[in-house]
Amino acid sequence: MRPWIKPWDAEHAAGRITRPLRYNGQPYSGINILMLWASAVEQGFAAPIWMTFKQAHEIGAHVKKGEKGSLVVYANTITKTEDDGNGNDVDREIPFMKGYTVFNVEQIEGLSEIFYASSEPTMTARERDRHAEQFFANTGADIRIRGTRAYYAIDADYIAMPPIEAFRDAESYYATLAHETTHWTRHASRLERDFGRKTWGDEGYAREELDDGFSPAFSIPREPKS
């Protein structure tokens, strides 16, 4: 069997591995770097830029419906004046930490193109196939165009796809989308198919891949957990 070759390239202009950035370009620090790296890998995001729901709203954008945010933390200290028991006021530094939610720019609509910029050279626009587009629309599948990975997330019940422009040709895009749509049919609300699958890479997983006749087997990276 011919080894599978990824038929797309959807990296962000900032590169594959970069320090996570706030919407204003300021880098995150500490444990937030690892947390956002992990979240980006799990969800297949190419962009390193993150912002809160409020920050997106303030610049005229909005988080896509159904998107799940990622946790970041903020640590600092507050100064509290207390009596030392001898009638003297003393200042005591009290450390605290709070968490808040941010979203990757690929989860947000309405931002300036600079936030979504892909790496160069940018592939030319692909001519979409009207019949294929209608077929996939008629399935009712939740298809989210974003990131560098193609996969079906069964827990959240959506298909993630890189943009068609990232593929070497339109046929590769639709073949990959068909492959993921086949996985989409296994959901409990549809065919409820598992082939006895328990963990990634087991016999049930292999049967799911090999029984997919739309595109070469083993073209799917590990399904992210929602």
Tab-separated table of C-alpha atoms in Angstrom:
chain	number	residue	atom	x	y	z
A	1	MET	CA	0.000	0.000	0.000
A	2	ARG	CA	1.332	3.432	-0.900
A	3	PRO	CA	2.144	5.507	2.201
A	4	TRP	CA	-0.258	8.342	2.881
A	5	ILE	CA	0.939	11.880	2.090
A	6	LYS	CA	-0.863	14.868	3.562
A	7	PRO	CA	-2.490	16.700	0.618
A	8	TRP	CA	-2.571	20.135	2.225
A	9	ASP	CA	-0.412	22.813	3.853
A	10	ALA	CA	-2.212	25.200	6.192
A	11	GLU	CA	0.407	26.698	8.459
A	12	HIS	CA	0.036	30.201	9.891
A	13	ALA	CA	2.374	33.004	8.827
A	14	ALA	CA	3.866	33.038	12.331
A	15	GLY	CA	5.125	29.475	11.885
A	16	ARG	CA	4.286	26.094	13.392
A	17	ILE	CA	5.823	26.654	16.823
A	18	THR	CA	5.678	30.108	18.306
A	19	ARG	CA	4.934	31.648	21.653
A	20	PRO	CA	1.171	32.172	22.125
A	21	LEU	CA	0.196	35.804	21.664
A	22	ARG	CA	-2.533	38.038	23.033
A	23	TYR	CA	-4.678	39.900	20.511
A	24	ASN	CA	-2.413	42.959	20.874
A	25	GLY	CA	0.722	40.983	20.039
A	26	GLN	CA	1.924	40.670	23.633
A	27	PRO	CA	3.215	37.141	24.361
A	28	TYR	CA	1.831	34.940	27.118
A	29	SER	CA	4.229	33.738	29.792
A	30	GLY	CA	4.691	30.948	32.308
A	31	ILE	CA	2.300	28.013	32.435
A	32	ASN	CA	-0.021	29.753	29.949
A	33	ILE	CA	2.455	28.998	27.151
A	34	LEU	CA	2.202	25.261	27.749
A	35	MET	CA	-1.566	25.378	28.296
A	36	LEU	CA	-2.218	27.215	25.023
A	37	TRP	CA	0.273	25.105	23.086
A	38	ALA	CA	-1.532	21.987	24.296
A	39	SER	CA	-4.933	23.441	23.419
A	40	ALA	CA	-3.744	24.455	19.940
A	41	VAL	CA	-2.340	20.977	19.236
A	42	GLU	CA	-5.473	19.262	20.545
A	43	GLN	CA	-7.803	21.378	18.426
A	44	GLY	CA	-5.586	21.728	15.364
A	45	PHE	CA	-5.143	25.510	15.420
A	46	ALA	CA	-2.420	27.014	13.226
A	47	ALA	CA	-2.771	30.581	14.518
A	48	PRO	CA	-0.885	31.487	17.735
A	49	ILE	CA	-3.188	34.412	18.615
A	50	TRP	CA	-5.811	34.307	21.378
A	51	MET	CA	-8.359	36.725	22.830
A	52	THR	CA	-11.275	36.852	25.242
A	53	PHE	CA	-14.917	36.991	24.210
A	54	LYS	CA	-15.021	40.644	25.278
A	55	GLN	CA	-11.861	41.579	23.370
A	56	ALA	CA	-13.269	40.045	20.193
A	57	HIS	CA	-16.522	41.948	20.671
A	58	GLU	CA	-14.682	45.222	21.222
A	59	ILE	CA	-12.990	45.000	17.811
A	60	GLY	CA	-16.190	44.099	15.989
A	61	ALA	CA	-15.786	40.327	15.866
A	62	HIS	CA	-17.601	37.448	17.563
A	63	VAL	CA	-16.870	33.916	18.742
A	64	LYS	CA	-18.444	31.276	16.517
A	65	LYS	CA	-21.452	29.499	17.958
A	66	GLY	CA	-20.585	26.313	19.821
A	67	GLU	CA	-16.870	27.048	20.209
A	68	LYS	CA	-15.201	26.017	23.456
A	69	GLY	CA	-12.658	28.360	25.029
A	70	SER	CA	-9.272	27.576	26.583
A	71	LEU	CA	-8.212	28.338	30.129
A	72	VAL	CA	-5.400	30.738	30.976
A	73	VAL	CA	-4.412	31.969	34.412
A	74	TYR	CA	-3.293	35.251	35.922
A	75	ALA	CA	-1.144	35.346	39.048
A	76	ASN	CA	-0.327	38.376	41.180
A	77	THR	CA	-0.303	39.593	44.771
A	78	ILE	CA	-2.388	42.033	46.779
A	79	THR	CA	-1.195	44.038	49.739
A	80	LYS	CA	-3.265	43.850	52.903
A	81	THR	CA	-2.626	45.956	55.990
A	82	GLU	CA	-3.039	44.058	59.233
A	83	ASP	CA	-2.471	44.558	62.918
A	84	ASP	CA	0.567	42.642	64.093
A	85	GLY	CA	-0.974	42.110	67.545
A	86	ASN	CA	1.081	44.853	69.124
A	87	GLY	CA	-0.916	47.763	67.792
A	88	ASN	CA	1.264	48.185	64.730
A	89	ASP	CA	0.036	48.126	61.124
A	90	VAL	CA	2.016	45.839	58.846
A	91	ASP	CA	1.628	45.214	55.131
A	92	ARG	CA	1.310	41.586	54.060
A	93	GLU	CA	1.627	40.364	50.472
A	94	ILE	CA	-1.063	37.830	49.612
A	95	PRO	CA	-0.594	35.828	46.396
A	96	PHE	CA	-3.635	35.001	44.282
A	97	MET	CA	-4.449	33.347	40.990
A	98	LYS	CA	-7.527	33.591	38.809
A	99	GLY	CA	-8.480	31.906	35.557
A	100	TYR	CA	-10.233	33.234	32.494
A	101	THR	CA	-11.213	31.948	29.077
A	102	VAL	CA	-9.656	32.827	25.736
A	103	PHE	CA	-10.431	31.774	22.179
A	104	ASN	CA	-8.075	31.164	19.288
A	105	VAL	CA	-8.644	33.551	16.383
A	106	GLU	CA	-9.677	30.553	14.267
A	107	GLN	CA	-12.703	30.263	16.567
A	108	ILE	CA	-13.676	33.879	15.881
A	109	GLU	CA	-15.399	35.470	12.900
A	110	GLY	CA	-15.121	39.057	11.696
A	111	LEU	CA	-11.464	39.736	12.503
A	112	SER	CA	-9.038	41.522	10.226
A	113	GLU	CA	-7.290	39.223	7.731
A	114	ILE	CA	-3.975	39.808	9.485
A	115	PHE	CA	-5.138	37.534	12.331
A	116	TYR	CA	-5.759	34.643	9.932
A	117	ALA	CA	-2.702	35.148	7.700
A	118	SER	CA	-1.396	31.857	6.308
A	119	SER	CA	2.198	31.095	5.471
A	120	GLU	CA	3.709	31.979	2.108
A	121	PRO	CA	3.507	31.015	-0.618
A	122	THR	CA	-0.285	31.116	-0.507
A	123	MET	CA	-1.850	28.572	-2.828
A	124	THR	CA	-4.219	29.929	-5.414
A	125	ALA	CA	-7.950	29.765	-4.831
A	126	ARG	CA	-9.520	26.441	-5.711
A	127	GLU	CA	-12.578	26.218	-7.899
A	128	ARG	CA	-15.312	24.675	-5.788
A	129	ASP	CA	-17.451	21.882	-7.136
A	130	ARG	CA	-21.103	22.928	-6.914
A	131	HIS	CA	-22.425	19.376	-6.728
A	132	ALA	CA	-19.929	18.342	-4.040
A	133	GLU	CA	-20.675	21.455	-1.992
A	134	GLN	CA	-24.400	20.727	-2.170
A	135	PHE	CA	-23.882	17.075	-1.227
A	136	PHE	CA	-21.941	17.912	1.942
A	137	ALA	CA	-24.366	20.707	2.848
A	138	ASN	CA	-27.254	18.247	2.537
A	139	THR	CA	-25.679	15.889	5.095
A	140	GLY	CA	-26.268	18.476	7.812
A	141	ALA	CA	-22.790	17.886	9.208
A	142	ASP	CA	-21.214	20.675	11.283
A	143	ILE	CA	-18.132	21.412	9.139
A	144	ARG	CA	-15.673	23.902	10.623
A	145	ILE	CA	-12.996	25.335	8.336
A	146	ARG	CA	-9.930	26.043	10.429
A	147	GLY	CA	-6.463	24.969	11.487
A	148	THR	CA	-3.982	22.532	10.011
A	149	ARG	CA	-5.725	19.221	10.704
A	150	ALA	CA	-8.618	17.296	9.191
A	151	TYR	CA	-10.545	15.229	11.720
A	152	TYR	CA	-13.964	14.279	13.077
A	153	ALA	CA	-14.471	15.076	16.786
A	154	ILE	CA	-17.108	12.615	17.918
A	155	ASP	CA	-17.693	14.091	21.395
A	156	ALA	CA	-18.464	17.566	20.030
A	157	ASP	CA	-19.859	16.085	16.791
A	158	TYR	CA	-18.158	18.304	14.217
A	159	ILE	CA	-15.767	17.953	11.298
A	160	ALA	CA	-12.680	20.176	11.179
A	161	MET	CA	-11.088	20.921	7.803
A	162	PRO	CA	-8.232	23.155	6.639
A	163	PRO	CA	-9.414	25.663	3.989
A	164	ILE	CA	-9.730	24.395	0.435
A	165	GLU	CA	-6.948	26.787	-0.650
A	166	ALA	CA	-4.508	24.816	1.515
A	167	PHE	CA	-4.986	21.634	-0.578
A	168	ARG	CA	-2.960	20.752	-3.643
A	169	ASP	CA	-6.187	20.476	-5.645
A	170	ALA	CA	-9.953	20.560	-5.145
A	171	GLU	CA	-10.196	16.775	-5.524
A	172	SER	CA	-7.928	16.303	-2.503
A	173	TYR	CA	-10.097	18.642	-0.451
A	174	TYR	CA	-13.348	16.850	-1.275
A	175	ALA	CA	-11.782	13.394	-0.854
A	176	THR	CA	-10.542	14.364	2.604
A	177	LEU	CA	-13.894	15.889	3.520
A	178	ALA	CA	-15.657	12.735	2.321
A	179	HIS	CA	-13.353	10.646	4.518
A	180	GLU	CA	-14.199	12.740	7.564
A	181	THR	CA	-17.901	12.708	6.721
A	182	THR	CA	-17.762	8.909	6.698
A	183	HIS	CA	-16.403	9.041	10.258
A	184	TRP	CA	-19.215	11.503	11.063
A	185	THR	CA	-21.772	8.789	10.266
A	186	ARG	CA	-20.553	6.668	13.211
A	187	HIS	CA	-22.134	9.002	15.788
A	188	ALA	CA	-24.773	7.479	18.098
A	189	SER	CA	-27.444	9.735	16.584
A	190	ARG	CA	-26.726	8.278	13.128
A	191	LEU	CA	-25.305	4.763	12.520
A	192	GLU	CA	-23.957	4.252	16.068
A	193	ARG	CA	-20.932	2.387	14.693
A	194	ASP	CA	-17.888	1.563	16.799
A	195	PHE	CA	-16.534	-1.806	15.542
A	196	GLY	CA	-15.706	-2.553	19.178
A	197	ARG	CA	-13.368	0.412	19.311
A	198	LYS	CA	-12.096	1.292	22.782
A	199	THR	CA	-8.900	3.283	22.307
A	200	TRP	CA	-7.082	5.106	19.517
A	201	GLY	CA	-5.116	2.705	17.322
A	202	ASP	CA	-6.862	-0.504	18.390
A	203	GLU	CA	-8.540	-3.054	16.092
A	204	GLY	CA	-11.823	-1.109	16.072
A	205	TYR	CA	-9.977	2.036	15.031
A	206	ALA	CA	-8.247	0.156	12.205
A	207	ARG	CA	-11.560	-1.253	10.947
A	208	GLU	CA	-13.095	2.232	10.969
A	209	GLU	CA	-10.226	3.507	8.828
A	210	LEU	CA	-10.025	0.544	6.469
A	211	ASP	CA	-13.764	0.437	5.871
A	212	ASP	CA	-13.675	4.040	4.661
A	213	GLY	CA	-13.564	3.830	0.903
A	214	PHE	CA	-13.349	7.547	0.146
A	215	SER	CA	-9.633	8.113	0.697
A	216	PRO	CA	-6.467	6.248	1.773
A	217	ALA	CA	-6.480	4.711	5.230
A	218	PHE	CA	-4.680	6.206	8.174
A	219	SER	CA	-5.136	9.753	6.902
A	220	ILE	CA	-6.713	10.866	10.165
A	221	PRO	CA	-4.710	12.158	13.115
A	222	ARG	CA	-5.844	11.191	16.588
A	223	GLU	CA	-9.268	12.544	17.418
A	224	PRO	CA	-9.040	15.446	19.884
A	225	LYS	CA	-10.923	15.223	23.128
A	226	SER	CA	-13.529	17.884	23.620
